[in-house]
Amino acid sequence: MALLDIIHYPDPRLHIPAAKVECIDDATRKLVADMAETMYAAEGIGLAATQVNVHQQVLVIDVSSDRSGLRVFINPEILRCEGASVNQEGCLSVPGIYDNVERAESVTVTALDEKGSRFTLNASGLLATCIQHEMDHLQGKVFVERLSELKQNRIRAKLKKRQRKAA
Ligand code: NI
């Protein structure tokens, strides 16, 4: 396993839409294992392949408190959305920025796991929020792009300043 580099907003590579995985093979399973290791090392609850500059529809999520509940979603599709709920979100690609985003309160999602088996999951609360956040990444969308233009400008300015300082 290996730690992968997470790309940071406003990197334009975060806007590349991910392609469907055609064949789930050992390379896919290595990507999943590396993404999980990277997510845990960064203390995140979800990671999309887009964030490690791999433009395939692969997500890893673990919203459990003891980090034992890894879930893998390959080619995920939302079958049903219900309700609305506003929650504070953050993102490993937008370090240090947290803001409220409105999402569906519950979703039904179907996807393949790393063995290629299809499953369908009803999710609500944090897991539902996380699935929607990560699926946005696969479409090239970062959560801050759901905020007002004013907030987006402020966040971009803040992150660019921080990146300049770090350089
Ligand atoms: Ni994110």
PDB file of C-alpha atoms and ligand atoms in Angstrom:
ATOM      1  CA  MET A   1       0.000   0.000   0.000  1.00  0.00           C
ATOM      2  CA  ALA A   2       1.077   3.542  -0.546  1.00  0.00           C
ATOM      3  CA  LEU A   3       0.058   7.000   0.515  1.00  0.00           C
ATOM      4  CA  LEU A   4      -1.216   9.075  -2.391  1.00  0.00           C
ATOM      5  CA  ASP A   5      -0.900  12.839  -2.839  1.00  0.00           C
ATOM      6  CA  ILE A   6      -4.159  14.704  -2.326  1.00  0.00           C
ATOM      7  CA  ILE A   7      -4.644  17.615  -4.717  1.00  0.00           C
ATOM      8  CA  HIS A   8      -5.931  20.877  -3.298  1.00  0.00           C
ATOM      9  CA  TYR A   9      -8.598  23.317  -4.429  1.00  0.00           C
ATOM     10  CA  PRO A  10      -8.458  25.373  -6.678  1.00  0.00           C
ATOM     11  CA  ASP A  11      -6.385  22.850  -8.666  1.00  0.00           C
ATOM     12  CA  PRO A  12      -8.184  22.520 -12.037  1.00  0.00           C
ATOM     13  CA  ARG A  13      -7.693  18.715 -11.967  1.00  0.00           C
ATOM     14  CA  LEU A  14     -10.437  18.614  -9.315  1.00  0.00           C
ATOM     15  CA  HIS A  15     -12.857  19.550 -12.101  1.00  0.00           C
ATOM     16  CA  ILE A  16     -12.144  16.581 -14.372  1.00  0.00           C
ATOM     17  CA  PRO A  17     -15.225  14.297 -14.476  1.00  0.00           C
ATOM     18  CA  ALA A  18     -14.414  10.692 -13.541  1.00  0.00           C
ATOM     19  CA  ALA A  19     -15.013   7.854 -16.005  1.00  0.00           C
ATOM     20  CA  LYS A  20     -16.844   4.648 -15.117  1.00  0.00           C
ATOM     21  CA  VAL A  21     -14.596   1.743 -14.096  1.00  0.00           C
ATOM     22  CA  GLU A  22     -15.005  -0.807 -16.915  1.00  0.00           C
ATOM     23  CA  CYS A  23     -13.216  -3.695 -15.283  1.00  0.00           C
ATOM     24  CA  ILE A  24     -12.615  -4.194 -11.564  1.00  0.00           C
ATOM     25  CA  ASP A  25      -9.215  -5.847 -11.324  1.00  0.00           C
ATOM     26  CA  ASP A  26      -6.125  -5.940  -9.110  1.00  0.00           C
ATOM     27  CA  ALA A  27      -5.195  -2.414 -10.197  1.00  0.00           C
ATOM     28  CA  THR A  28      -8.617  -1.203  -8.998  1.00  0.00           C
ATOM     29  CA  ARG A  29      -8.159  -3.039  -5.690  1.00  0.00           C
ATOM     30  CA  LYS A  30      -4.698  -1.504  -5.238  1.00  0.00           C
ATOM     31  CA  LEU A  31      -6.197   1.946  -5.889  1.00  0.00           C
ATOM     32  CA  VAL A  32      -8.925   1.258  -3.281  1.00  0.00           C
ATOM     33  CA  ALA A  33      -6.354   0.073  -0.698  1.00  0.00           C
ATOM     34  CA  ASP A  34      -4.117   3.093  -1.329  1.00  0.00           C
ATOM     35  CA  MET A  35      -7.068   5.486  -1.169  1.00  0.00           C
ATOM     36  CA  ALA A  36      -8.215   3.962   2.139  1.00  0.00           C
ATOM     37  CA  GLU A  37      -4.717   4.262   3.602  1.00  0.00           C
ATOM     38  CA  THR A  38      -4.514   7.867   2.391  1.00  0.00           C
ATOM     39  CA  MET A  39      -7.943   8.727   3.844  1.00  0.00           C
ATOM     40  CA  TYR A  40      -7.073   7.219   7.246  1.00  0.00           C
ATOM     41  CA  ALA A  41      -3.660   8.897   7.342  1.00  0.00           C
ATOM     42  CA  ALA A  42      -5.302  12.261   6.625  1.00  0.00           C
ATOM     43  CA  GLU A  43      -8.039  11.556   9.219  1.00  0.00           C
ATOM     44  CA  GLY A  44     -10.769  12.030   6.640  1.00  0.00           C
ATOM     45  CA  ILE A  45     -14.144  10.295   6.458  1.00  0.00           C
ATOM     46  CA  GLY A  46     -14.251  10.056   2.679  1.00  0.00           C
ATOM     47  CA  LEU A  47     -12.032  10.270  -0.376  1.00  0.00           C
ATOM     48  CA  ALA A  48     -12.816  10.283  -4.093  1.00  0.00           C
ATOM     49  CA  ALA A  49     -10.287   9.056  -6.671  1.00  0.00           C
ATOM     50  CA  THR A  50     -10.497  12.517  -8.288  1.00  0.00           C
ATOM     51  CA  GLN A  51      -8.755  13.919  -5.198  1.00  0.00           C
ATOM     52  CA  VAL A  52      -5.712  11.731  -5.822  1.00  0.00           C
ATOM     53  CA  ASN A  53      -5.731  12.652  -9.520  1.00  0.00           C
ATOM     54  CA  VAL A  54      -7.207   9.354 -10.699  1.00  0.00           C
ATOM     55  CA  HIS A  55     -10.269  10.123 -12.794  1.00  0.00           C
ATOM     56  CA  GLN A  56     -12.261   6.947 -12.218  1.00  0.00           C
ATOM     57  CA  GLN A  57     -15.528   6.529 -10.323  1.00  0.00           C
ATOM     58  CA  VAL A  58     -14.110   5.155  -7.077  1.00  0.00           C
ATOM     59  CA  LEU A  59     -14.913   6.323  -3.516  1.00  0.00           C
ATOM     60  CA  VAL A  60     -13.857   5.187  -0.073  1.00  0.00           C
ATOM     61  CA  ILE A  61     -15.861   6.252   2.985  1.00  0.00           C
ATOM     62  CA  ASP A  62     -15.623   5.467   6.697  1.00  0.00           C
ATOM     63  CA  VAL A  63     -17.909   7.429   8.999  1.00  0.00           C
ATOM     64  CA  SER A  64     -17.470   5.039  11.958  1.00  0.00           C
ATOM     65  CA  SER A  65     -15.938   6.444  15.138  1.00  0.00           C
ATOM     66  CA  ASP A  66     -13.394   3.611  15.482  1.00  0.00           C
ATOM     67  CA  ARG A  67     -12.336   3.644  11.809  1.00  0.00           C
ATOM     68  CA  SER A  68     -13.459   0.060  11.261  1.00  0.00           C
ATOM     69  CA  GLY A  69     -16.287   0.707   8.793  1.00  0.00           C
ATOM     70  CA  LEU A  70     -14.616   1.084   5.426  1.00  0.00           C
ATOM     71  CA  ARG A  71     -17.091   1.262   2.540  1.00  0.00           C
ATOM     72  CA  VAL A  72     -16.057   1.145  -1.113  1.00  0.00           C
ATOM     73  CA  PHE A  73     -18.241   2.539  -3.901  1.00  0.00           C
ATOM     74  CA  ILE A  74     -17.326   1.904  -7.530  1.00  0.00           C
ATOM     75  CA  ASN A  75     -19.517   3.505 -10.246  1.00  0.00           C
ATOM     76  CA  PRO A  76     -22.017   4.768  -7.643  1.00  0.00           C
ATOM     77  CA  GLU A  77     -25.459   5.949  -8.706  1.00  0.00           C
ATOM     78  CA  ILE A  78     -28.105   7.676  -6.600  1.00  0.00           C
ATOM     79  CA  LEU A  79     -31.459   5.943  -7.028  1.00  0.00           C
ATOM     80  CA  ARG A  80     -33.469   8.049  -4.598  1.00  0.00           C
ATOM     81  CA  CYS A  81     -33.056  11.302  -2.650  1.00  0.00           C
ATOM     82  CA  GLU A  82     -35.327  12.398   0.146  1.00  0.00           C
ATOM     83  CA  GLY A  83     -35.643  15.434   2.383  1.00  0.00           C
ATOM     84  CA  ALA A  84     -33.100  18.149   2.950  1.00  0.00           C
ATOM     85  CA  SER A  85     -30.599  18.801   5.652  1.00  0.00           C
ATOM     86  CA  VAL A  86     -27.908  21.417   6.188  1.00  0.00           C
ATOM     87  CA  ASN A  87     -24.624  20.245   7.656  1.00  0.00           C
ATOM     88  CA  GLN A  88     -21.143  21.611   8.067  1.00  0.00           C
ATOM     89  CA  GLU A  89     -18.763  20.022   5.584  1.00  0.00           C
ATOM     90  CA  GLY A  90     -15.031  19.998   5.127  1.00  0.00           C
ATOM     91  CA  CYS A  91     -12.825  18.362   2.524  1.00  0.00           C
ATOM     92  CA  LEU A  92      -9.295  16.956   2.423  1.00  0.00           C
ATOM     93  CA  SER A  93      -8.822  18.958  -0.799  1.00  0.00           C
ATOM     94  CA  VAL A  94      -9.846  22.201   0.913  1.00  0.00           C
ATOM     95  CA  PRO A  95      -7.878  22.063   4.183  1.00  0.00           C
ATOM     96  CA  GLY A  96      -9.064  24.211   7.066  1.00  0.00           C
ATOM     97  CA  ILE A  97     -12.303  25.352   5.396  1.00  0.00           C
ATOM     98  CA  TYR A  98     -15.670  24.288   6.817  1.00  0.00           C
ATOM     99  CA  ASP A  99     -19.086  25.548   5.797  1.00  0.00           C
ATOM    100  CA  ASN A 100     -22.748  24.608   5.714  1.00  0.00           C
ATOM    101  CA  VAL A 101     -24.094  22.819   2.655  1.00  0.00           C
ATOM    102  CA  GLU A 102     -27.644  21.672   1.979  1.00  0.00           C
ATOM    103  CA  ARG A 103     -27.991  18.083   0.752  1.00  0.00           C
ATOM    104  CA  ALA A 104     -30.678  15.419   0.640  1.00  0.00           C
ATOM    105  CA  GLU A 105     -31.299  14.018   4.137  1.00  0.00           C
ATOM    106  CA  SER A 106     -31.351  10.445   2.912  1.00  0.00           C
ATOM    107  CA  VAL A 107     -30.321   8.672  -0.275  1.00  0.00           C
ATOM    108  CA  THR A 108     -30.458   5.227  -1.802  1.00  0.00           C
ATOM    109  CA  VAL A 109     -27.264   4.466  -3.679  1.00  0.00           C
ATOM    110  CA  THR A 110     -26.236   1.505  -5.779  1.00  0.00           C
ATOM    111  CA  ALA A 111     -22.598   0.732  -6.546  1.00  0.00           C
ATOM    112  CA  LEU A 112     -20.093  -2.077  -7.008  1.00  0.00           C
ATOM    113  CA  ASP A 113     -17.669  -3.110  -4.283  1.00  0.00           C
ATOM    114  CA  GLU A 114     -13.985  -3.938  -4.856  1.00  0.00           C
ATOM    115  CA  LYS A 115     -14.926  -7.528  -5.771  1.00  0.00           C
ATOM    116  CA  GLY A 116     -17.313  -6.282  -8.448  1.00  0.00           C
ATOM    117  CA  SER A 117     -20.468  -7.228  -6.520  1.00  0.00           C
ATOM    118  CA  ARG A 118     -23.391  -4.853  -6.755  1.00  0.00           C
ATOM    119  CA  PHE A 119     -24.992  -3.561  -3.561  1.00  0.00           C
ATOM    120  CA  THR A 120     -27.722  -1.080  -2.776  1.00  0.00           C
ATOM    121  CA  LEU A 121     -27.603   0.984   0.385  1.00  0.00           C
ATOM    122  CA  ASN A 122     -30.089   3.261   2.143  1.00  0.00           C
ATOM    123  CA  ALA A 123     -28.131   5.986   3.902  1.00  0.00           C
ATOM    124  CA  SER A 124     -29.118   8.927   6.060  1.00  0.00           C
ATOM    125  CA  GLY A 125     -27.367  11.466   8.276  1.00  0.00           C
ATOM    126  CA  LEU A 126     -23.590  11.767   8.046  1.00  0.00           C
ATOM    127  CA  LEU A 127     -23.213   8.807   5.674  1.00  0.00           C
ATOM    128  CA  ALA A 128     -25.746  10.310   3.235  1.00  0.00           C
ATOM    129  CA  THR A 129     -23.994  13.684   3.356  1.00  0.00           C
ATOM    130  CA  CYS A 130     -20.626  12.044   2.818  1.00  0.00           C
ATOM    131  CA  ILE A 131     -21.825   9.951  -0.160  1.00  0.00           C
ATOM    132  CA  GLN A 132     -23.259  13.055  -1.853  1.00  0.00           C
ATOM    133  CA  HIS A 133     -20.094  15.082  -1.140  1.00  0.00           C
ATOM    134  CA  GLU A 134     -17.848  12.363  -2.583  1.00  0.00           C
ATOM    135  CA  MET A 135     -20.085  11.781  -5.603  1.00  0.00           C
ATOM    136  CA  ASP A 136     -19.834  15.501  -6.346  1.00  0.00           C
ATOM    137  CA  HIS A 137     -16.042  15.041  -6.590  1.00  0.00           C
ATOM    138  CA  LEU A 138     -16.542  12.396  -9.302  1.00  0.00           C
ATOM    139  CA  GLN A 139     -18.453  14.987 -11.320  1.00  0.00           C
ATOM    140  CA  GLY A 140     -15.653  17.497 -10.850  1.00  0.00           C
ATOM    141  CA  LYS A 141     -17.423  19.479  -8.171  1.00  0.00           C
ATOM    142  CA  VAL A 142     -15.904  20.599  -4.853  1.00  0.00           C
ATOM    143  CA  PHE A 143     -18.240  21.431  -1.912  1.00  0.00           C
ATOM    144  CA  VAL A 144     -17.202  25.092  -1.829  1.00  0.00           C
ATOM    145  CA  GLU A 145     -18.772  25.435  -5.282  1.00  0.00           C
ATOM    146  CA  ARG A 146     -22.130  24.964  -3.574  1.00  0.00           C
ATOM    147  CA  LEU A 147     -21.489  28.126  -1.505  1.00  0.00           C
ATOM    148  CA  SER A 148     -22.142  31.747  -2.543  1.00  0.00           C
ATOM    149  CA  GLU A 149     -19.853  33.398  -5.085  1.00  0.00           C
ATOM    150  CA  LEU A 150     -18.648  35.760  -2.353  1.00  0.00           C
ATOM    151  CA  LYS A 151     -17.637  32.885  -0.077  1.00  0.00           C
ATOM    152  CA  GLN A 152     -15.952  31.043  -2.964  1.00  0.00           C
ATOM    153  CA  ASN A 153     -13.842  34.101  -3.792  1.00  0.00           C
ATOM    154  CA  ARG A 154     -12.804  34.465  -0.159  1.00  0.00           C
ATOM    155  CA  ILE A 155     -11.871  30.785   0.105  1.00  0.00           C
ATOM    156  CA  ARG A 156      -9.861  30.856  -3.152  1.00  0.00           C
ATOM    157  CA  ALA A 157      -7.970  33.970  -1.999  1.00  0.00           C
ATOM    158  CA  LYS A 158      -7.249  32.409   1.396  1.00  0.00           C
ATOM    159  CA  LEU A 159      -5.996  29.121  -0.068  1.00  0.00           C
ATOM    160  CA  LYS A 160      -3.850  30.824  -2.732  1.00  0.00           C
ATOM    161  CA  LYS A 161      -2.265  32.989  -0.060  1.00  0.00           C
ATOM    162  CA  ARG A 162      -1.562  29.919   2.058  1.00  0.00           C
ATOM    163  CA  GLN A 163      -0.116  28.032  -0.942  1.00  0.00           C
ATOM    164  CA  ARG A 164       2.155  30.985  -1.751  1.00  0.00           C
ATOM    165  CA  LYS A 165       3.390  31.031   1.844  1.00  0.00           C
ATOM    166  CA  ALA A 166       4.075  27.303   1.745  1.00  0.00           C
ATOM    167  CA  ALA A 167       5.964  27.541  -1.569  1.00  0.00           C
TER     168      ALA A 167
HETATM  169 NI    NI B   1     -14.111  16.396  -0.458  1.00  0.00          NI
END
